[in-house]
Amino acid sequence: TAPARDRLRIAIQKNGRLAEPARSLLTACGLSWRQSRDKLFCYGESLPVDLLLVRDDDIPGLIADGVCDFGIVGRNELDEQGAARRRIGLPDAYQALRGLNFGQCRLMLAVPEEWEWSGVEQLAGKRIATSYPAILADWLAARGVDAQVVELSGSVEIAPRLGTADLICDLVSSGATLAANQLKPVETLLESEAVLAGPVKTPDDARAGLMAMLLRRLDGVVKVRDSKLLMFRAAQDRVSELTRLLPDADPLVQLPDDGGHLRLQTMCHGALTWQRLEDLERAGAQGLMVLSVERSLA
Ligand code: ATP
Ligand code: MG
């Protein structure tokens, strides 16, 4: 077991898709750092929470080895390394503690556009290029499909054209990369997003309290980040129709009224487009106001 520590260490990606959103999420949780010169280690100033800036591939291992207490990494990377550990008989050493609602993508099978896709049986005897060999092997095994996994560390999408594989298993967000390589997605292996990863067992020193506090702050930011506080006035007989138009909102809360109309508010978790506000107005909402929510304590 790792020695006791009284400062928390969080690993995040140094450069790449998750680097900036991970940092800004932690900043929203009240953390700040003195930037070190080599920028690999950032010393925590507002709280005893330091940052380690690394390649995302290193994050699961840093948690497994007890070097870092938390990490922000794609579920895809965490699951792949977890599956790889299990395949060689190692115990689980980390877990995804929270989904963070950014970095969304899917791990998908994609085949040449001209293929007629009829199902997984079609994969028998085929070569599949991927950077996620353990997830793919587990997925194939679970379906009893005997295909060959070709591990590549990058540029997976050109493997079919190069003839090194028949199809691929790779991360997809918009699908533009697939289309540019004359591939089409056919099966989803994993829905991924950035997660907060932590150890299976919480350390029993000063870090435990810090970890609990950080988790609570994270929940207070992530849950409300994309929510809006909606306020308006309406006549009593309009309330049921307005409620119907807000299926993605909490139950309406009535505020002390200002004579005549009710004053109502609710937290809405879906997008409040202009179109929706205009629909609400037509249904009897007056003086609509949409407010961003920054943080909350449940
Ligand atoms: P590093 O240098 O840290 O190893 P990387 O090249 O492995 O970086 P990025 O391309 O920055 O990683 O992607 C980081 C994570 O972003 C992915 O593991 C995945 O969880 C997420 N992600 C979201 N959309 C995509 C996408 N379209 N392609 C690849 N990753 C995506
Ligand atoms: Mg990487």
mmCIF file of C-alpha atoms and ligand atoms in Angstrom:
data_model
loop_
_atom_site.group_PDB
_atom_site.id
_atom_site.type_symbol
_atom_site.label_atom_id
_atom_site.label_comp_id
_atom_site.label_asym_id
_atom_site.label_seq_id
_atom_site.Cartn_x
_atom_site.Cartn_y
_atom_site.Cartn_z
ATOM 1 C CA THR A 1 0.000 0.000 0.000
ATOM 2 C CA ALA A 2 1.106 3.560 -0.754
ATOM 3 C CA PRO A 3 2.426 5.761 2.083
ATOM 4 C CA ALA A 4 0.104 8.280 3.800
ATOM 5 C CA ARG A 5 -0.118 11.676 2.160
ATOM 6 C CA ASP A 6 -1.877 14.851 3.229
ATOM 7 C CA ARG A 7 -2.130 16.392 -0.235
ATOM 8 C CA LEU A 8 -4.407 15.100 -2.941
ATOM 9 C CA ARG A 9 -3.112 14.436 -6.463
ATOM 10 C CA ILE A 10 -5.291 14.550 -9.533
ATOM 11 C CA ALA A 11 -4.062 13.405 -12.939
ATOM 12 C CA ILE A 12 -5.459 15.071 -16.033
ATOM 13 C CA GLN A 13 -4.501 15.049 -19.689
ATOM 14 C CA LYS A 14 -1.682 17.471 -20.504
ATOM 15 C CA ASN A 15 -2.711 18.143 -24.097
ATOM 16 C CA GLY A 16 -5.674 16.885 -26.038
ATOM 17 C CA ARG A 17 -9.425 16.846 -26.065
ATOM 18 C CA LEU A 18 -9.932 16.437 -22.315
ATOM 19 C CA ALA A 19 -7.195 18.797 -21.101
ATOM 20 C CA GLU A 20 -9.027 22.100 -21.126
ATOM 21 C CA PRO A 21 -12.483 20.914 -19.980
ATOM 22 C CA ALA A 22 -10.902 18.884 -17.152
ATOM 23 C CA ARG A 23 -8.988 21.867 -15.900
ATOM 24 C CA SER A 24 -11.919 24.232 -16.091
ATOM 25 C CA LEU A 25 -14.120 21.732 -14.252
ATOM 26 C CA LEU A 26 -11.630 21.555 -11.389
ATOM 27 C CA THR A 27 -11.332 25.337 -11.381
ATOM 28 C CA ALA A 28 -15.130 25.544 -11.059
ATOM 29 C CA CYS A 29 -14.746 23.312 -7.977
ATOM 30 C CA GLY A 30 -12.655 26.013 -6.335
ATOM 31 C CA LEU A 31 -9.177 24.659 -7.090
ATOM 32 C CA SER A 32 -6.284 26.805 -8.252
ATOM 33 C CA TRP A 33 -2.598 26.090 -8.838
ATOM 34 C CA ARG A 34 0.744 27.724 -9.013
ATOM 35 C CA GLN A 35 1.975 26.738 -12.465
ATOM 36 C CA SER A 36 5.253 24.888 -12.187
ATOM 37 C CA ARG A 37 7.907 25.625 -14.754
ATOM 38 C CA ASP A 38 7.931 22.222 -16.413
ATOM 39 C CA LYS A 39 4.125 22.238 -16.300
ATOM 40 C CA LEU A 40 4.023 18.566 -15.407
ATOM 41 C CA PHE A 41 3.178 19.195 -11.785
ATOM 42 C CA CYS A 42 0.973 22.052 -10.623
ATOM 43 C CA TYR A 43 1.066 22.846 -6.929
ATOM 44 C CA GLY A 44 -2.376 23.491 -5.415
ATOM 45 C CA GLU A 45 -2.778 26.913 -3.850
ATOM 46 C CA SER A 46 -6.383 27.287 -2.693
ATOM 47 C CA LEU A 47 -6.496 23.722 -1.355
ATOM 48 C CA PRO A 48 -3.904 20.965 -0.867
ATOM 49 C CA VAL A 49 -4.818 19.445 -4.216
ATOM 50 C CA ASP A 50 -2.037 19.129 -6.801
ATOM 51 C CA LEU A 51 -2.360 18.419 -10.508
ATOM 52 C CA LEU A 52 -0.317 16.030 -12.595
ATOM 53 C CA LEU A 53 -0.413 16.707 -16.338
ATOM 54 C CA VAL A 54 0.138 13.486 -18.264
ATOM 55 C CA ARG A 55 -0.871 11.486 -21.343
ATOM 56 C CA ASP A 56 -4.335 10.074 -20.888
ATOM 57 C CA ASP A 57 -2.980 6.512 -21.315
ATOM 58 C CA ASP A 58 -1.019 6.940 -18.074
ATOM 59 C CA ILE A 59 -3.947 7.985 -15.895
ATOM 60 C CA PRO A 60 -5.413 4.558 -14.975
ATOM 61 C CA GLY A 61 -1.966 3.249 -14.057
ATOM 62 C CA LEU A 62 -1.175 6.277 -11.898
ATOM 63 C CA ILE A 63 -4.329 5.588 -9.886
ATOM 64 C CA ALA A 64 -3.658 1.842 -9.751
ATOM 65 C CA ASP A 65 -0.159 2.511 -8.374
ATOM 66 C CA GLY A 66 -1.442 5.002 -5.797
ATOM 67 C CA VAL A 67 0.593 7.842 -7.326
ATOM 68 C CA CYS A 68 -2.605 9.811 -7.975
ATOM 69 C CA ASP A 69 -5.875 9.759 -6.055
ATOM 70 C CA PHE A 70 -8.178 10.911 -8.817
ATOM 71 C CA GLY A 71 -7.921 11.159 -12.558
ATOM 72 C CA ILE A 72 -10.045 12.604 -15.339
ATOM 73 C CA VAL A 73 -9.997 10.257 -18.303
ATOM 74 C CA GLY A 74 -12.271 8.852 -20.986
ATOM 75 C CA ARG A 75 -14.346 5.859 -19.914
ATOM 76 C CA ASN A 76 -12.944 4.147 -23.044
ATOM 77 C CA GLU A 77 -9.374 4.368 -21.740
ATOM 78 C CA LEU A 78 -10.336 3.320 -18.218
ATOM 79 C CA ASP A 79 -12.389 0.351 -19.441
ATOM 80 C CA GLU A 80 -9.695 -0.769 -21.876
ATOM 81 C CA GLN A 81 -6.982 -0.845 -19.248
ATOM 82 C CA GLY A 82 -9.385 -2.412 -16.749
ATOM 83 C CA ALA A 83 -10.278 -5.145 -19.243
ATOM 84 C CA ALA A 84 -6.594 -5.682 -20.070
ATOM 85 C CA ARG A 85 -5.803 -6.080 -16.349
ATOM 86 C CA ARG A 86 -8.606 -8.579 -15.903
ATOM 87 C CA ARG A 87 -7.421 -10.591 -18.900
ATOM 88 C CA ILE A 88 -4.065 -11.174 -17.185
ATOM 89 C CA GLY A 89 -5.655 -11.853 -13.815
ATOM 90 C CA LEU A 90 -4.910 -8.566 -12.052
ATOM 91 C CA PRO A 91 -7.505 -7.273 -9.565
ATOM 92 C CA ASP A 92 -9.568 -4.129 -10.283
ATOM 93 C CA ALA A 93 -7.530 -1.135 -9.111
ATOM 94 C CA TYR A 94 -9.685 1.836 -10.072
ATOM 95 C CA GLN A 95 -13.264 2.720 -10.818
ATOM 96 C CA ALA A 96 -15.260 5.420 -12.563
ATOM 97 C CA LEU A 97 -16.785 7.507 -9.773
ATOM 98 C CA ARG A 98 -18.687 10.109 -11.768
ATOM 99 C CA GLY A 99 -19.619 10.773 -15.392
ATOM 100 C CA LEU A 100 -18.556 14.334 -16.181
ATOM 101 C CA ASN A 101 -20.773 15.113 -19.129
ATOM 102 C CA PHE A 102 -18.045 16.072 -21.615
ATOM 103 C CA GLY A 103 -15.799 14.179 -24.026
ATOM 104 C CA GLN A 104 -18.729 12.159 -25.331
ATOM 105 C CA CYS A 105 -17.918 9.607 -28.004
ATOM 106 C CA ARG A 106 -18.676 6.000 -28.903
ATOM 107 C CA LEU A 107 -16.436 3.042 -29.453
ATOM 108 C CA MET A 108 -17.849 1.563 -32.656
ATOM 109 C CA LEU A 109 -17.258 -1.058 -35.280
ATOM 110 C CA ALA A 110 -17.008 0.509 -38.714
ATOM 111 C CA VAL A 111 -16.934 -1.346 -42.014
ATOM 112 C CA PRO A 112 -16.160 -0.301 -45.605
ATOM 113 C CA GLU A 113 -19.140 1.604 -47.036
ATOM 114 C CA GLU A 114 -19.810 -1.034 -49.691
ATOM 115 C CA TRP A 115 -20.390 -3.796 -47.110
ATOM 116 C CA GLU A 116 -23.936 -4.927 -46.589
ATOM 117 C CA TRP A 117 -24.114 -5.232 -42.784
ATOM 118 C CA SER A 118 -26.186 -8.174 -41.565
ATOM 119 C CA GLY A 119 -24.894 -8.646 -38.012
ATOM 120 C CA VAL A 120 -21.983 -9.804 -35.874
ATOM 121 C CA GLU A 121 -21.873 -13.313 -37.402
ATOM 122 C CA GLN A 122 -20.399 -11.583 -40.435
ATOM 123 C CA LEU A 123 -17.244 -10.878 -38.424
ATOM 124 C CA ALA A 124 -16.118 -14.505 -38.281
ATOM 125 C CA GLY A 125 -12.583 -14.812 -39.652
ATOM 126 C CA LYS A 126 -12.258 -11.054 -40.247
ATOM 127 C CA ARG A 127 -9.350 -8.837 -39.117
ATOM 128 C CA ILE A 128 -10.397 -5.869 -36.961
ATOM 129 C CA ALA A 129 -7.951 -2.996 -36.382
ATOM 130 C CA THR A 130 -8.275 -1.189 -33.057
ATOM 131 C CA SER A 131 -6.521 0.668 -30.242
ATOM 132 C CA TYR A 132 -8.943 -1.025 -27.829
ATOM 133 C CA PRO A 133 -7.944 -4.707 -28.112
ATOM 134 C CA ALA A 134 -9.154 -5.806 -24.659
ATOM 135 C CA ILE A 135 -12.634 -4.253 -24.918
ATOM 136 C CA LEU A 136 -12.982 -5.620 -28.433
ATOM 137 C CA ALA A 137 -11.795 -9.126 -27.496
ATOM 138 C CA ASP A 138 -14.263 -9.238 -24.566
ATOM 139 C CA TRP A 139 -17.069 -7.996 -26.792
ATOM 140 C CA LEU A 140 -16.339 -10.597 -29.477
ATOM 141 C CA ALA A 141 -16.014 -13.371 -26.896
ATOM 142 C CA ALA A 142 -19.355 -12.429 -25.321
ATOM 143 C CA ARG A 143 -20.958 -12.914 -28.752
ATOM 144 C CA GLY A 144 -19.063 -16.084 -29.568
ATOM 145 C CA VAL A 145 -17.476 -14.493 -32.625
ATOM 146 C CA ASP A 146 -14.057 -15.682 -33.744
ATOM 147 C CA ALA A 147 -12.359 -12.694 -35.371
ATOM 148 C CA GLN A 148 -8.756 -11.506 -35.366
ATOM 149 C CA VAL A 149 -7.927 -8.383 -33.341
ATOM 150 C CA VAL A 150 -5.173 -6.295 -34.946
ATOM 151 C CA GLU A 151 -3.808 -3.828 -32.406
ATOM 152 C CA LEU A 152 -2.755 -0.433 -33.774
ATOM 153 C CA SER A 153 -1.822 2.570 -31.668
ATOM 154 C CA GLY A 154 -3.017 5.185 -34.132
ATOM 155 C CA SER A 155 -4.444 5.936 -37.594
ATOM 156 C CA VAL A 156 -6.723 2.954 -37.229
ATOM 157 C CA GLU A 157 -9.131 4.314 -39.816
ATOM 158 C CA ILE A 158 -6.753 3.817 -42.738
ATOM 159 C CA ALA A 159 -6.086 0.131 -41.975
ATOM 160 C CA PRO A 160 -8.816 -1.210 -44.300
ATOM 161 C CA ARG A 161 -7.482 0.850 -47.203
ATOM 162 C CA LEU A 162 -3.932 -0.317 -46.476
ATOM 163 C CA GLY A 163 -5.145 -3.887 -46.393
ATOM 164 C CA THR A 164 -3.892 -4.536 -42.845
ATOM 165 C CA ALA A 165 -7.453 -5.123 -41.606
ATOM 166 C CA ASP A 166 -10.944 -5.702 -43.002
ATOM 167 C CA LEU A 167 -12.735 -3.337 -40.646
ATOM 168 C CA ILE A 168 -12.039 -1.198 -37.589
ATOM 169 C CA CYS A 169 -13.178 -0.616 -34.027
ATOM 170 C CA ASP A 170 -12.549 2.996 -33.079
ATOM 171 C CA LEU A 171 -13.864 6.087 -31.298
ATOM 172 C CA VAL A 172 -16.474 8.048 -33.177
ATOM 173 C CA SER A 173 -17.981 11.397 -32.327
ATOM 174 C CA SER A 174 -19.257 13.187 -35.416
ATOM 175 C CA GLY A 175 -18.521 10.364 -37.848
ATOM 176 C CA ALA A 176 -16.654 12.721 -40.190
ATOM 177 C CA THR A 177 -13.382 10.778 -39.937
ATOM 178 C CA LEU A 178 -15.155 7.548 -40.837
ATOM 179 C CA ALA A 179 -16.902 9.122 -43.803
ATOM 180 C CA ALA A 180 -13.629 10.619 -45.036
ATOM 181 C CA ASN A 181 -12.200 7.087 -45.068
ATOM 182 C CA GLN A 182 -15.206 5.469 -46.780
ATOM 183 C CA LEU A 183 -16.237 3.637 -43.615
ATOM 184 C CA LYS A 184 -19.639 3.384 -41.957
ATOM 185 C CA PRO A 185 -20.411 2.658 -38.289
ATOM 186 C CA VAL A 186 -22.419 -0.517 -37.650
ATOM 187 C CA GLU A 187 -22.202 -1.500 -33.956
ATOM 188 C CA THR A 188 -21.620 0.386 -30.689
ATOM 189 C CA LEU A 189 -19.378 -1.321 -28.124
ATOM 190 C CA LEU A 190 -19.260 1.486 -25.599
ATOM 191 C CA GLU A 191 -20.842 4.877 -24.938
ATOM 192 C CA SER A 192 -18.027 6.952 -23.499
ATOM 193 C CA GLU A 193 -17.538 10.294 -21.807
ATOM 194 C CA ALA A 194 -14.919 11.778 -19.514
ATOM 195 C CA VAL A 195 -15.164 10.318 -16.016
ATOM 196 C CA LEU A 196 -13.663 11.032 -12.647
ATOM 197 C CA ALA A 197 -11.710 7.887 -11.839
ATOM 198 C CA GLY A 198 -10.610 6.960 -8.341
ATOM 199 C CA PRO A 199 -9.183 4.036 -6.413
ATOM 200 C CA VAL A 200 -11.309 1.055 -5.442
ATOM 201 C CA LYS A 201 -10.430 1.727 -1.811
ATOM 202 C CA THR A 202 -10.392 5.270 -0.371
ATOM 203 C CA PRO A 203 -7.154 6.058 1.523
ATOM 204 C CA ASP A 204 -7.630 6.347 5.287
ATOM 205 C CA ASP A 205 -5.593 9.497 5.854
ATOM 206 C CA ALA A 206 -6.155 13.243 5.391
ATOM 207 C CA ARG A 207 -7.011 12.673 1.728
ATOM 208 C CA ALA A 208 -10.335 10.987 2.494
ATOM 209 C CA GLY A 209 -11.941 14.252 3.640
ATOM 210 C CA LEU A 210 -10.543 16.133 0.655
ATOM 211 C CA MET A 211 -11.816 13.492 -1.729
ATOM 212 C CA ALA A 212 -15.307 13.625 -0.236
ATOM 213 C CA MET A 213 -15.361 17.411 -0.415
ATOM 214 C CA LEU A 214 -14.199 17.426 -4.005
ATOM 215 C CA LEU A 215 -16.813 14.848 -5.037
ATOM 216 C CA ARG A 216 -19.543 16.955 -3.475
ATOM 217 C CA ARG A 217 -18.355 20.099 -5.236
ATOM 218 C CA LEU A 218 -18.069 18.211 -8.504
ATOM 219 C CA ASP A 219 -21.673 17.050 -8.185
ATOM 220 C CA GLY A 220 -22.702 20.613 -7.443
ATOM 221 C CA VAL A 221 -21.091 21.768 -10.686
ATOM 222 C CA VAL A 222 -21.677 18.887 -13.127
ATOM 223 C CA LYS A 223 -25.338 18.366 -12.304
ATOM 224 C CA VAL A 224 -26.376 21.981 -12.779
ATOM 225 C CA ARG A 225 -23.930 23.050 -15.477
ATOM 226 C CA ASP A 226 -26.328 22.472 -18.313
ATOM 227 C CA SER A 227 -29.425 23.371 -16.342
ATOM 228 C CA LYS A 228 -31.207 26.706 -16.442
ATOM 229 C CA LEU A 229 -33.410 28.370 -13.888
ATOM 230 C CA LEU A 230 -36.617 29.372 -15.640
ATOM 231 C CA MET A 231 -38.916 32.036 -14.130
ATOM 232 C CA PHE A 232 -42.226 33.345 -15.415
ATOM 233 C CA ARG A 233 -45.745 34.453 -14.529
ATOM 234 C CA ALA A 234 -48.913 32.642 -15.574
ATOM 235 C CA ALA A 235 -52.600 32.356 -14.811
ATOM 236 C CA GLN A 236 -53.637 29.315 -12.756
ATOM 237 C CA ASP A 237 -55.551 27.748 -15.657
ATOM 238 C CA ARG A 238 -52.394 27.715 -17.820
ATOM 239 C CA VAL A 239 -50.239 25.740 -15.417
ATOM 240 C CA SER A 240 -51.088 22.236 -16.617
ATOM 241 C CA GLU A 241 -50.369 23.088 -20.265
ATOM 242 C CA LEU A 242 -47.096 24.801 -19.326
ATOM 243 C CA THR A 243 -46.089 21.781 -17.250
ATOM 244 C CA ARG A 244 -46.719 19.586 -20.291
ATOM 245 C CA LEU A 245 -44.333 21.756 -22.317
ATOM 246 C CA LEU A 246 -41.595 21.277 -19.717
ATOM 247 C CA PRO A 247 -41.077 17.495 -19.478
ATOM 248 C CA ASP A 248 -37.359 18.024 -18.852
ATOM 249 C CA ALA A 249 -37.888 20.378 -15.901
ATOM 250 C CA ASP A 250 -38.330 19.845 -12.181
ATOM 251 C CA PRO A 251 -41.901 20.317 -10.840
ATOM 252 C CA LEU A 252 -42.941 23.984 -10.977
ATOM 253 C CA VAL A 253 -42.405 25.886 -7.747
ATOM 254 C CA GLN A 254 -44.823 28.660 -6.894
ATOM 255 C CA LEU A 255 -43.379 31.874 -5.482
ATOM 256 C CA PRO A 256 -45.427 34.429 -3.499
ATOM 257 C CA ASP A 257 -47.562 36.050 -6.208
ATOM 258 C CA ASP A 258 -47.816 39.731 -7.059
ATOM 259 C CA GLY A 259 -51.609 39.850 -7.372
ATOM 260 C CA GLY A 260 -53.502 38.064 -10.116
ATOM 261 C CA HIS A 261 -50.892 35.885 -11.819
ATOM 262 C CA LEU A 262 -48.880 33.109 -10.264
ATOM 263 C CA ARG A 263 -45.098 33.525 -10.204
ATOM 264 C CA LEU A 264 -43.435 30.232 -11.055
ATOM 265 C CA GLN A 265 -39.936 28.878 -11.285
ATOM 266 C CA THR A 266 -38.277 25.593 -12.169
ATOM 267 C CA MET A 267 -34.914 24.102 -13.039
ATOM 268 C CA CYS A 268 -34.916 22.966 -16.640
ATOM 269 C CA HIS A 269 -32.352 20.325 -17.613
ATOM 270 C CA GLY A 270 -32.806 20.321 -21.383
ATOM 271 C CA ALA A 271 -32.026 23.087 -23.861
ATOM 272 C CA LEU A 272 -34.230 26.185 -23.678
ATOM 273 C CA THR A 273 -34.136 27.394 -27.243
ATOM 274 C CA TRP A 274 -35.868 30.548 -28.460
ATOM 275 C CA GLN A 275 -38.420 28.313 -30.144
ATOM 276 C CA ARG A 276 -39.323 26.686 -26.826
ATOM 277 C CA LEU A 277 -39.585 30.019 -25.027
ATOM 278 C CA GLU A 278 -41.931 31.263 -27.736
ATOM 279 C CA ASP A 279 -44.033 28.108 -27.386
ATOM 280 C CA LEU A 280 -44.207 28.662 -23.624
ATOM 281 C CA GLU A 281 -45.197 32.281 -24.184
ATOM 282 C CA ARG A 282 -48.004 31.257 -26.529
ATOM 283 C CA ALA A 283 -49.188 28.797 -23.862
ATOM 284 C CA GLY A 284 -49.515 31.612 -21.357
ATOM 285 C CA ALA A 285 -46.112 32.192 -19.761
ATOM 286 C CA GLN A 286 -45.341 35.885 -19.276
ATOM 287 C CA GLY A 287 -42.102 37.667 -18.434
ATOM 288 C CA LEU A 288 -40.020 34.566 -19.123
ATOM 289 C CA MET A 289 -36.543 34.737 -17.673
ATOM 290 C CA VAL A 290 -33.753 32.150 -18.203
ATOM 291 C CA LEU A 291 -30.851 32.168 -15.742
ATOM 292 C CA SER A 292 -27.638 30.147 -15.918
ATOM 293 C CA VAL A 293 -26.817 28.054 -12.879
ATOM 294 C CA GLU A 294 -23.220 27.919 -11.780
ATOM 295 C CA ARG A 295 -23.167 25.670 -8.738
ATOM 296 C CA SER A 296 -25.435 24.152 -6.134
ATOM 297 C CA LEU A 297 -25.207 22.291 -2.857
ATOM 298 C CA ALA A 298 -27.694 19.496 -2.506
HETATM 299 P P1 ATP B 1 -2.641 11.651 -25.269
HETATM 300 O O1 ATP B 1 -1.546 12.418 -25.921
HETATM 301 O O2 ATP B 1 -3.004 12.235 -23.929
HETATM 302 O O3 ATP B 1 -2.410 10.172 -25.221
HETATM 303 P P2 ATP B 1 -4.793 10.950 -27.113
HETATM 304 O O4 ATP B 1 -4.446 11.229 -28.516
HETATM 305 O O5 ATP B 1 -4.740 9.557 -26.607
HETATM 306 O O6 ATP B 1 -3.944 11.926 -26.177
HETATM 307 P P3 ATP B 1 -7.251 12.543 -27.438
HETATM 308 O O7 ATP B 1 -7.370 12.416 -28.905
HETATM 309 O O8 ATP B 1 -6.919 13.878 -26.858
HETATM 310 O O9 ATP B 1 -6.288 11.430 -26.794
HETATM 311 O O10 ATP B 1 -8.628 12.021 -26.819
HETATM 312 C C1 ATP B 1 -8.797 11.934 -25.448
HETATM 313 C C2 ATP B 1 -10.161 11.337 -25.171
HETATM 314 O O11 ATP B 1 -11.179 12.164 -25.728
HETATM 315 C C3 ATP B 1 -10.456 9.989 -25.769
HETATM 316 O O12 ATP B 1 -9.869 8.931 -25.032
HETATM 317 C C4 ATP B 1 -11.964 9.947 -25.703
HETATM 318 O O13 ATP B 1 -12.404 9.573 -24.407
HETATM 319 C C5 ATP B 1 -12.357 11.395 -25.937
HETATM 320 N N1 ATP B 1 -12.915 11.658 -27.289
HETATM 321 C C6 ATP B 1 -14.048 12.341 -27.544
HETATM 322 N N2 ATP B 1 -14.307 12.377 -28.861
HETATM 323 C C7 ATP B 1 -13.332 11.713 -29.472
HETATM 324 C C8 ATP B 1 -13.034 11.408 -30.847
HETATM 325 N N3 ATP B 1 -13.822 11.792 -31.846
HETATM 326 N N4 ATP B 1 -11.918 10.719 -31.106
HETATM 327 C C9 ATP B 1 -11.090 10.350 -30.115
HETATM 328 N N5 ATP B 1 -11.327 10.605 -28.813
HETATM 329 C C10 ATP B 1 -12.436 11.266 -28.481
HETATM 330 MG MG MG B 2 -3.622 8.633 -25.345
#
